[in-house]
């Protein structure tokens, strides 16, 4: 249940992706005055699917977002999300199945959803007056007991608390870690590729493994492919 009492401190969120939007909703729902600053001209999420497991479902339910998220997915309700592991070669025989090894697999419910659809579900719950676009943060500083956020357009915003949700190239990170920042990001010799594919295309290509109901992991030597349904007949 939302808290109607208004808190006496303010929060600025830098970044309007999934994390920033969810944080804004949760804080606003708790009565915290919050403003969101997004560098883009509108809310947008880049990516393919997102798998929401049991713990995340409980968190969304506690934030009052679960019904909205499910309504934007292809599910009427959460479904079983335990993985099945199959060989990545040959006839794709089952290597391990969590469902068969668990006493109550039905308790591990989850939802697969398209990332932009997830963001849309959250953004629809936000008060438009708290959202500011074309606001790229350049720095955050502490002045007279307040946090000051500066933007490329020359404007500033003061708040009691700043939440950095501005991604891998974060401008807020330096304010948190300062000179203790780790070495610059470096390649780990591991690569991940994400994408969307219609389930029918895989069937026509000869894939016989059932992929429309549960997450499946095709495993191989030093590599793997994870597939899960996100709605609209896509994986």
Short mmCIF file of N, CA and C in Angstrom, two decimals, residues 114-188:
data_model
loop_
_atom_site.label_atom_id
_atom_site.label_comp_id
_atom_site.label_asym_id
_atom_site.label_seq_id
_atom_site.Cartn_x
_atom_site.Cartn_y
_atom_site.Cartn_z
N UNK A 114 9.66 -8.57 -22.92
CA UNK A 114 10.49 -7.70 -23.76
C UNK A 114 10.91 -6.49 -22.93
N UNK A 115 12.19 -6.17 -22.93
CA UNK A 115 12.70 -5.10 -22.05
C UNK A 115 11.96 -3.76 -22.25
N UNK A 116 11.75 -3.29 -23.49
CA UNK A 116 11.00 -2.04 -23.64
C UNK A 116 9.58 -2.14 -23.08
N UNK A 117 8.96 -3.32 -23.16
CA UNK A 117 7.61 -3.49 -22.60
C UNK A 117 7.64 -3.37 -21.09
N UNK A 118 8.69 -3.91 -20.46
CA UNK A 118 8.84 -3.79 -19.01
C UNK A 118 8.96 -2.32 -18.63
N UNK A 119 9.80 -1.57 -19.34
CA UNK A 119 9.98 -0.16 -19.03
C UNK A 119 8.68 0.61 -19.22
N UNK A 120 7.94 0.30 -20.30
CA UNK A 120 6.66 0.97 -20.53
C UNK A 120 5.70 0.75 -19.36
N UNK A 121 5.68 -0.48 -18.84
CA UNK A 121 4.79 -0.81 -17.73
C UNK A 121 5.09 0.04 -16.51
N UNK A 122 6.37 0.30 -16.26
CA UNK A 122 6.77 1.09 -15.09
C UNK A 122 6.53 2.57 -15.33
N UNK A 123 6.92 3.06 -16.50
CA UNK A 123 6.81 4.49 -16.80
C UNK A 123 5.37 4.97 -16.74
N UNK A 124 4.44 4.12 -17.14
CA UNK A 124 3.03 4.49 -17.10
C UNK A 124 2.54 4.79 -15.69
N UNK A 125 3.27 4.33 -14.69
CA UNK A 125 2.88 4.56 -13.30
C UNK A 125 3.47 5.86 -12.74
N UNK A 126 4.35 6.51 -13.50
CA UNK A 126 5.03 7.70 -13.00
C UNK A 126 4.26 8.98 -13.32
N UNK A 127 4.36 9.94 -12.42
CA UNK A 127 3.80 11.26 -12.64
C UNK A 127 4.70 11.99 -13.65
N UNK A 128 4.16 12.40 -14.80
CA UNK A 128 4.99 13.06 -15.82
C UNK A 128 5.74 14.29 -15.30
N UNK A 129 5.21 14.94 -14.27
CA UNK A 129 5.84 16.16 -13.77
C UNK A 129 7.19 15.89 -13.10
N UNK A 130 7.47 14.63 -12.77
CA UNK A 130 8.74 14.32 -12.11
C UNK A 130 9.83 13.94 -13.11
N UNK A 131 9.50 13.94 -14.40
CA UNK A 131 10.42 13.44 -15.42
C UNK A 131 10.98 14.60 -16.25
N UNK A 132 12.29 14.59 -16.47
CA UNK A 132 12.95 15.64 -17.23
C UNK A 132 13.87 15.00 -18.27
N UNK A 133 13.59 15.25 -19.55
CA UNK A 133 14.38 14.69 -20.64
C UNK A 133 15.45 15.70 -21.11
N UNK A 134 16.33 15.23 -21.98
CA UNK A 134 17.44 16.06 -22.49
C UNK A 134 18.30 16.58 -21.34
N UNK A 135 18.49 15.77 -20.32
CA UNK A 135 19.27 16.18 -19.15
C UNK A 135 20.44 15.21 -18.96
N UNK A 136 21.57 15.53 -19.59
CA UNK A 136 22.76 14.68 -19.46
C UNK A 136 23.63 15.20 -18.32
N UNK A 137 23.82 14.37 -17.31
CA UNK A 137 24.59 14.76 -16.14
C UNK A 137 26.09 14.80 -16.48
N UNK A 138 26.75 15.85 -16.00
CA UNK A 138 28.20 15.95 -16.17
C UNK A 138 28.94 15.70 -14.87
N UNK A 139 28.31 16.05 -13.74
CA UNK A 139 28.98 15.85 -12.46
C UNK A 139 27.98 15.97 -11.31
N UNK A 140 28.40 15.44 -10.17
CA UNK A 140 27.64 15.57 -8.93
C UNK A 140 28.61 16.04 -7.86
N UNK A 141 28.19 16.99 -7.06
CA UNK A 141 29.05 17.48 -5.99
C UNK A 141 28.22 17.70 -4.73
N UNK A 142 28.91 17.82 -3.61
CA UNK A 142 28.25 18.08 -2.34
C UNK A 142 28.57 19.50 -1.90
N UNK A 143 27.52 20.29 -1.72
CA UNK A 143 27.70 21.70 -1.38
C UNK A 143 26.72 22.09 -0.28
N UNK A 144 27.27 22.52 0.86
CA UNK A 144 26.44 22.97 1.99
C UNK A 144 25.43 21.91 2.42
N UNK A 145 25.89 20.67 2.45
CA UNK A 145 25.02 19.60 2.91
C UNK A 145 24.01 19.12 1.91
N UNK A 146 24.08 19.62 0.69
CA UNK A 146 23.15 19.20 -0.37
C UNK A 146 23.94 18.62 -1.53
N UNK A 147 23.31 17.74 -2.29
CA UNK A 147 23.92 17.19 -3.49
C UNK A 147 23.49 18.04 -4.68
N UNK A 148 24.46 18.43 -5.49
CA UNK A 148 24.19 19.28 -6.64
C UNK A 148 24.53 18.51 -7.92
N UNK A 149 23.54 18.39 -8.80
CA UNK A 149 23.71 17.69 -10.08
C UNK A 149 23.83 18.74 -11.17
N UNK A 150 24.87 18.63 -11.98
CA UNK A 150 25.09 19.57 -13.08
C UNK A 150 24.87 18.86 -14.42
N UNK A 151 24.32 19.61 -15.37
CA UNK A 151 23.97 19.04 -16.67
C UNK A 151 24.67 19.80 -17.80
N UNK A 152 24.71 19.16 -18.96
CA UNK A 152 25.41 19.75 -20.11
C UNK A 152 24.75 21.03 -20.60
N UNK A 153 23.47 21.23 -20.29
CA UNK A 153 22.79 22.45 -20.74
C UNK A 153 23.04 23.63 -19.81
N UNK A 154 23.92 23.43 -18.80
CA UNK A 154 24.27 24.51 -17.90
C UNK A 154 23.40 24.63 -16.67
N UNK A 155 22.34 23.86 -16.60
CA UNK A 155 21.44 23.92 -15.44
C UNK A 155 21.96 23.02 -14.32
N UNK A 156 21.43 23.26 -13.12
CA UNK A 156 21.78 22.43 -11.97
C UNK A 156 20.50 22.04 -11.24
N UNK A 157 20.60 21.00 -10.44
CA UNK A 157 19.47 20.59 -9.60
C UNK A 157 20.02 20.15 -8.26
N UNK A 158 19.39 20.62 -7.18
CA UNK A 158 19.81 20.26 -5.84
C UNK A 158 18.84 19.27 -5.23
N UNK A 159 19.38 18.32 -4.49
CA UNK A 159 18.56 17.33 -3.80
C UNK A 159 19.32 16.86 -2.56
N UNK A 160 18.60 16.23 -1.66
CA UNK A 160 19.27 15.68 -0.48
C UNK A 160 20.02 14.40 -0.82
N UNK A 161 19.47 13.63 -1.75
CA UNK A 161 20.06 12.35 -2.14
C UNK A 161 20.06 12.24 -3.66
N UNK A 162 21.14 11.73 -4.22
CA UNK A 162 21.22 11.46 -5.66
C UNK A 162 21.41 9.96 -5.86
N UNK A 163 20.60 9.40 -6.74
CA UNK A 163 20.74 7.99 -7.12
C UNK A 163 21.29 7.93 -8.53
N UNK A 164 22.42 7.28 -8.70
CA UNK A 164 23.02 7.14 -10.03
C UNK A 164 22.50 5.89 -10.71
N UNK A 165 21.74 6.08 -11.78
CA UNK A 165 21.21 4.96 -12.57
C UNK A 165 21.50 5.23 -14.04
N UNK A 166 22.68 5.79 -14.29
CA UNK A 166 23.02 6.25 -15.64
C UNK A 166 23.96 5.31 -16.39
N UNK A 167 23.96 4.05 -16.02
CA UNK A 167 24.57 3.04 -16.85
C UNK A 167 26.08 2.92 -16.81
N UNK A 168 26.61 2.21 -17.79
CA UNK A 168 28.01 1.83 -17.79
C UNK A 168 28.95 3.03 -17.92
N UNK A 169 28.50 4.08 -18.59
CA UNK A 169 29.32 5.29 -18.74
C UNK A 169 28.86 6.35 -17.73
N UNK A 170 28.59 5.92 -16.53
CA UNK A 170 28.00 6.76 -15.49
C UNK A 170 28.84 8.00 -15.17
N UNK A 171 28.15 9.14 -15.09
CA UNK A 171 28.80 10.37 -14.64
C UNK A 171 28.70 10.51 -13.13
N UNK A 172 27.82 9.74 -12.51
CA UNK A 172 27.65 9.83 -11.05
C UNK A 172 28.62 8.92 -10.30
N UNK A 173 29.20 7.96 -10.99
CA UNK A 173 30.06 6.98 -10.31
C UNK A 173 31.26 7.64 -9.63
N UNK A 174 31.86 8.61 -10.31
CA UNK A 174 33.05 9.25 -9.74
C UNK A 174 32.74 9.94 -8.42
N UNK A 175 31.54 10.49 -8.29
CA UNK A 175 31.16 11.15 -7.04
C UNK A 175 31.12 10.15 -5.89
N UNK A 176 30.80 8.89 -6.20
CA UNK A 176 30.70 7.86 -5.17
C UNK A 176 32.07 7.29 -4.82
N UNK A 177 32.84 6.91 -5.84
CA UNK A 177 34.11 6.21 -5.59
C UNK A 177 35.32 7.14 -5.56
N UNK A 178 35.20 8.32 -6.16
CA UNK A 178 36.29 9.28 -6.14
C UNK A 178 37.57 8.71 -6.72
N UNK A 179 38.68 8.94 -6.05
CA UNK A 179 39.98 8.46 -6.53
C UNK A 179 40.18 6.97 -6.31
N UNK A 180 39.22 6.34 -5.63
CA UNK A 180 39.31 4.89 -5.41
C UNK A 180 38.69 4.10 -6.55
N UNK A 181 38.38 4.79 -7.63
CA UNK A 181 37.76 4.12 -8.78
C UNK A 181 38.68 3.02 -9.30
N UNK A 182 38.11 1.89 -9.69
CA UNK A 182 38.93 0.81 -10.23
C UNK A 182 39.50 1.17 -11.59
N UNK A 183 40.34 0.31 -12.10
CA UNK A 183 40.91 0.53 -13.43
C UNK A 183 39.79 0.62 -14.46
N UNK A 184 40.04 1.31 -15.57
CA UNK A 184 39.02 1.41 -16.61
C UNK A 184 38.54 0.03 -17.06
N UNK A 185 37.33 -0.01 -17.56
CA UNK A 185 36.77 -1.27 -18.03
C UNK A 185 37.68 -1.89 -19.08
N UNK A 186 37.83 -3.20 -19.00
CA UNK A 186 38.69 -3.91 -19.94
C UNK A 186 37.99 -5.17 -20.43
N UNK A 187 38.37 -5.62 -21.61
CA UNK A 187 37.76 -6.82 -22.18
C UNK A 187 38.13 -8.04 -21.35
N UNK A 188 37.15 -8.86 -21.04
CA UNK A 188 37.36 -10.05 -20.21
C UNK A 188 37.57 -11.31 -21.04
#
